[in-house]
XYZ file of N, CA and C in Angstrom:
321
model
N 24.992 -46.541 6.589
C 26.305 -46.968 7.033
C 26.208 -47.490 8.456
N 26.768 -48.677 8.670
C 26.711 -49.271 10.000
C 27.851 -48.764 10.858
N 27.526 -48.482 12.073
C 28.532 -48.030 13.028
C 29.261 -49.238 13.608
N 30.562 -49.123 13.736
C 31.319 -50.229 14.331
C 30.988 -50.336 15.800
N 30.822 -51.557 16.258
C 30.525 -51.778 17.670
C 31.811 -51.837 18.466
N 31.757 -51.224 19.619
C 32.900 -51.352 20.529
C 32.812 -52.716 21.177
N 33.942 -53.260 21.515
C 33.961 -54.577 22.159
C 35.071 -54.634 23.185
N 34.997 -55.673 23.998
C 35.982 -55.883 25.046
C 36.914 -57.030 24.714
N 36.972 -57.418 23.451
C 37.828 -58.522 23.073
C 39.283 -58.097 23.125
N 40.180 -59.037 23.436
C 41.600 -58.687 23.427
C 42.033 -58.288 22.024
N 43.063 -57.476 21.948
C 43.584 -57.027 20.655
C 44.037 -58.215 19.816
N 44.620 -59.188 20.455
C 45.046 -60.397 19.761
C 44.248 -61.573 20.313
N 43.865 -62.508 19.452
C 43.124 -63.671 19.954
C 43.975 -64.445 20.964
N 43.345 -64.936 21.990
C 44.060 -65.704 22.996
C 44.375 -67.091 22.456
N 45.543 -67.578 22.759
C 45.915 -68.939 22.394
C 45.530 -69.833 23.562
N 44.488 -70.604 23.376
C 43.986 -71.450 24.455
C 44.274 -72.933 24.213
N 45.187 -73.233 23.308
C 45.512 -74.626 23.014
C 45.984 -75.389 24.240
N 46.593 -74.697 25.179
C 47.100 -75.325 26.390
C 45.995 -76.034 27.164
N 44.751 -75.575 27.027
C 43.648 -76.154 27.800
C 43.446 -77.637 27.506
N 43.762 -78.060 26.299
C 43.611 -79.470 25.942
C 44.563 -80.356 26.739
N 45.635 -79.780 27.252
C 46.634 -80.547 27.996
C 46.475 -80.427 29.509
N 45.453 -79.739 29.940
C 45.224 -79.541 31.377
C 44.823 -80.849 32.044
N 45.289 -81.039 33.256
C 44.953 -82.254 34.016
C 43.455 -82.373 34.247
N 42.760 -81.266 34.277
C 41.318 -81.272 34.533
C 40.492 -81.474 33.265
N 41.121 -81.442 32.096
C 40.396 -81.479 30.826
C 39.575 -82.755 30.637
N 40.018 -83.839 31.210
C 39.317 -85.112 31.008
C 38.239 -85.383 32.061
N 38.099 -84.486 33.022
C 37.077 -84.686 34.051
C 35.683 -84.436 33.486
N 34.694 -85.204 33.938
C 33.317 -84.894 33.534
C 32.948 -83.485 34.018
N 32.177 -82.766 33.231
C 31.841 -81.373 33.551
C 31.261 -81.191 34.950
N 30.342 -82.064 35.341
C 29.708 -81.914 36.654
C 30.733 -82.045 37.773
N 31.666 -82.965 37.641
C 32.710 -83.144 38.652
C 33.661 -81.949 38.662
N 34.065 -81.511 37.477
C 34.962 -80.355 37.388
C 34.310 -79.127 38.013
N 33.036 -78.919 37.746
C 32.330 -77.778 38.343
C 32.337 -77.853 39.862
N 32.079 -79.035 40.408
C 32.077 -79.186 41.880
C 33.464 -78.943 42.470
N 34.495 -79.451 41.794
C 35.856 -79.335 42.331
C 36.453 -77.943 42.143
N 36.286 -77.383 40.960
C 36.969 -76.132 40.625
C 36.164 -74.874 40.923
N 34.916 -75.051 41.272
C 34.073 -73.926 41.700
C 33.410 -74.315 43.014
N 34.238 -74.484 44.050
C 33.709 -74.963 45.327
C 32.835 -73.905 46.006
N 31.938 -74.377 46.887
C 31.105 -73.416 47.619
C 31.952 -72.580 48.571
N 31.425 -71.445 48.932
C 32.111 -70.532 49.845
C 32.526 -71.282 51.122
N 33.740 -71.041 51.546
C 34.259 -71.706 52.742
C 35.050 -72.964 52.448
N 34.886 -73.529 51.254
C 35.635 -74.709 50.845
C 36.951 -74.228 50.257
N 38.051 -74.821 50.650
C 39.380 -74.372 50.220
C 39.735 -74.780 48.797
N 38.976 -75.697 48.217
C 39.308 -76.176 46.881
C 40.503 -77.111 46.892
N 40.758 -77.759 48.014
C 41.940 -78.620 48.152
C 41.984 -79.720 47.102
N 40.843 -80.321 46.773
C 40.825 -81.400 45.775
C 41.253 -80.870 44.409
N 40.755 -79.709 44.027
C 41.146 -79.103 42.750
C 42.627 -78.738 42.767
N 43.090 -78.203 43.875
C 44.499 -77.820 43.973
C 45.419 -79.027 43.838
N 44.972 -80.198 44.341
C 45.780 -81.418 44.180
C 45.880 -81.804 42.706
N 44.790 -81.650 41.977
C 44.809 -81.944 40.540
C 45.754 -80.964 39.838
N 45.656 -79.709 40.182
C 46.501 -78.676 39.566
C 47.984 -78.906 39.868
N 48.279 -79.430 41.028
C 49.674 -79.601 41.434
C 50.452 -80.460 40.443
N 49.786 -81.411 39.813
C 50.462 -82.278 38.856
C 50.199 -81.910 37.406
N 49.662 -80.739 37.169
C 49.263 -80.334 35.824
C 50.431 -79.719 35.051
N 50.582 -80.136 33.801
C 51.668 -79.636 32.943
C 51.462 -78.196 32.489
N 50.229 -77.708 32.539
C 49.953 -76.356 32.046
C 49.430 -75.445 33.168
N 49.847 -75.743 34.369
C 49.402 -74.956 35.516
C 49.748 -73.470 35.368
N 50.952 -73.179 34.926
C 51.395 -71.788 34.774
C 50.546 -71.049 33.743
N 50.278 -71.690 32.609
C 49.457 -71.070 31.573
C 48.049 -70.778 32.098
N 47.515 -71.706 32.872
C 46.185 -71.553 33.451
C 46.145 -70.367 34.411
N 47.139 -70.255 35.256
C 47.202 -69.137 36.196
C 47.348 -67.815 35.455
N 48.213 -67.783 34.447
C 48.394 -66.557 33.664
C 47.097 -66.151 32.972
N 46.346 -67.129 32.498
C 45.064 -66.867 31.852
C 44.108 -66.185 32.828
N 44.041 -66.695 34.040
C 43.169 -66.098 35.055
C 43.659 -64.712 35.459
N 44.964 -64.540 35.563
C 45.520 -63.248 35.976
C 45.315 -62.160 34.926
N 45.101 -62.561 33.676
C 44.876 -61.583 32.605
C 43.664 -60.703 32.907
N 42.631 -61.297 33.502
C 41.398 -60.544 33.741
C 40.745 -61.023 35.032
N 41.163 -60.425 36.138
C 40.633 -60.840 37.439
C 39.131 -60.632 37.543
N 38.600 -59.641 36.854
C 37.170 -59.391 36.927
C 36.369 -60.526 36.296
N 36.867 -61.059 35.198
C 36.158 -62.137 34.508
C 36.305 -63.466 35.239
N 37.430 -63.667 35.899
C 37.704 -64.945 36.556
C 37.832 -64.741 38.055
N 36.818 -64.172 38.663
C 36.902 -63.857 40.088
C 36.304 -64.948 40.960
N 36.297 -66.143 40.460
C 35.824 -67.271 41.241
C 36.469 -68.541 40.679
N 36.433 -69.566 41.464
C 36.976 -70.841 41.023
C 38.464 -70.984 41.301
N 38.961 -72.154 40.969
C 40.379 -72.486 41.133
C 40.993 -72.472 39.738
N 41.996 -71.643 39.544
C 42.707 -71.548 38.271
C 44.200 -71.635 38.562
N 44.896 -72.526 37.887
C 46.331 -72.665 38.098
C 46.676 -73.034 39.531
N 45.777 -73.729 40.185
C 46.026 -74.173 41.554
C 45.858 -73.092 42.607
N 45.208 -71.985 42.248
C 45.036 -70.891 43.198
C 43.583 -70.401 43.225
N 43.209 -69.806 44.334
C 41.881 -69.219 44.483
C 41.928 -67.750 44.074
N 40.775 -67.139 43.940
C 40.712 -65.721 43.586
C 41.492 -64.869 44.583
N 41.343 -65.157 45.849
C 42.066 -64.390 46.872
C 43.576 -64.502 46.661
N 44.039 -65.705 46.318
C 45.469 -65.908 46.056
C 45.902 -65.181 44.777
N 45.055 -65.197 43.729
C 45.417 -64.493 42.501
C 45.525 -63.022 42.761
N 44.587 -62.524 43.585
C 44.590 -61.087 43.869
C 45.902 -60.688 44.540
N 46.385 -61.513 45.459
C 47.676 -61.236 46.112
C 48.819 -61.268 45.094
N 48.773 -62.240 44.199
C 49.809 -62.349 43.168
C 49.784 -61.105 42.292
N 48.590 -60.701 41.869
C 48.443 -59.530 41.001
C 48.943 -58.278 41.700
N 48.624 -58.113 42.990
C 49.093 -56.941 43.746
C 50.610 -56.943 43.837
N 51.196 -58.108 44.068
C 52.658 -58.208 44.145
C 53.285 -57.873 42.793
N 52.651 -58.293 41.704
C 53.158 -57.985 40.368
C 53.108 -56.483 40.112
N 52.029 -55.840 40.525
C 51.900 -54.389 40.334
C 52.940 -53.637 41.158
N 53.150 -54.093 42.409
C 54.167 -53.448 43.252
C 55.542 -53.598 42.622
N 55.852 -54.788 42.139
C 57.163 -55.040 41.532
C 57.355 -54.190 40.281
N 56.288 -54.033 39.503
C 56.381 -53.243 38.269
C 56.567 -51.762 38.564
N 56.087 -51.313 39.714
C 56.180 -49.884 40.026
C 57.493 -49.502 40.708
N 58.258 -50.484 41.113
C 59.537 -50.186 41.758
C 60.539 -49.692 40.734
N 61.279 -48.690 41.109
C 62.341 -48.181 40.250
C 63.579 -49.030 40.490
N 64.199 -49.503 39.431
C 65.429 -50.289 39.624
C 66.467 -49.469 40.395
N 67.234 -50.142 41.213
C 68.239 -49.461 42.031
C 69.251 -48.706 41.184
N 69.533 -49.204 40.000
C 70.546 -48.570 39.162
C 70.000 -47.403 38.333
N 68.708 -47.173 38.376
C 68.114 -46.105 37.558
C 68.661 -44.749 38.018
N 69.061 -43.950 37.084
C 69.549 -42.606 37.386
C 71.007 -42.539 37.755
N 71.654 -43.688 37.892
C 73.084 -43.682 38.206
C 73.869 -43.496 36.916
N 74.966 -42.771 37.002
C 75.768 -42.597 35.779
C 76.366 -43.919 35.341
N 76.459 -44.109 34.042
C 77.059 -45.355 33.534
C 78.568 -45.229 33.598
N 79.219 -46.336 33.671
C 80.685 -46.337 33.784
C 81.331 -46.367 32.445
């Protein structure tokens, strides 16, 4: 009897159809790699300009935010890893806040 292997795959398959509509999708791979994975110290401004006009920028950012460990480099959704980390921290803080109305009697 074969033992089932544990895996790190998401419970549901990711819908990545949005990638076909990305502004960067038509770039040659070598150019995309240079722009979206800039060397340390480079702000990625050229990639961010491409992202600024992208129809699926939000989907791209959400994809990167799903797993910061897997996508801890490059420009995704017009943001750098450092920027995503700030966004993720802000999301966690917001999720941990208790709504002001919590615990108040209803009318």
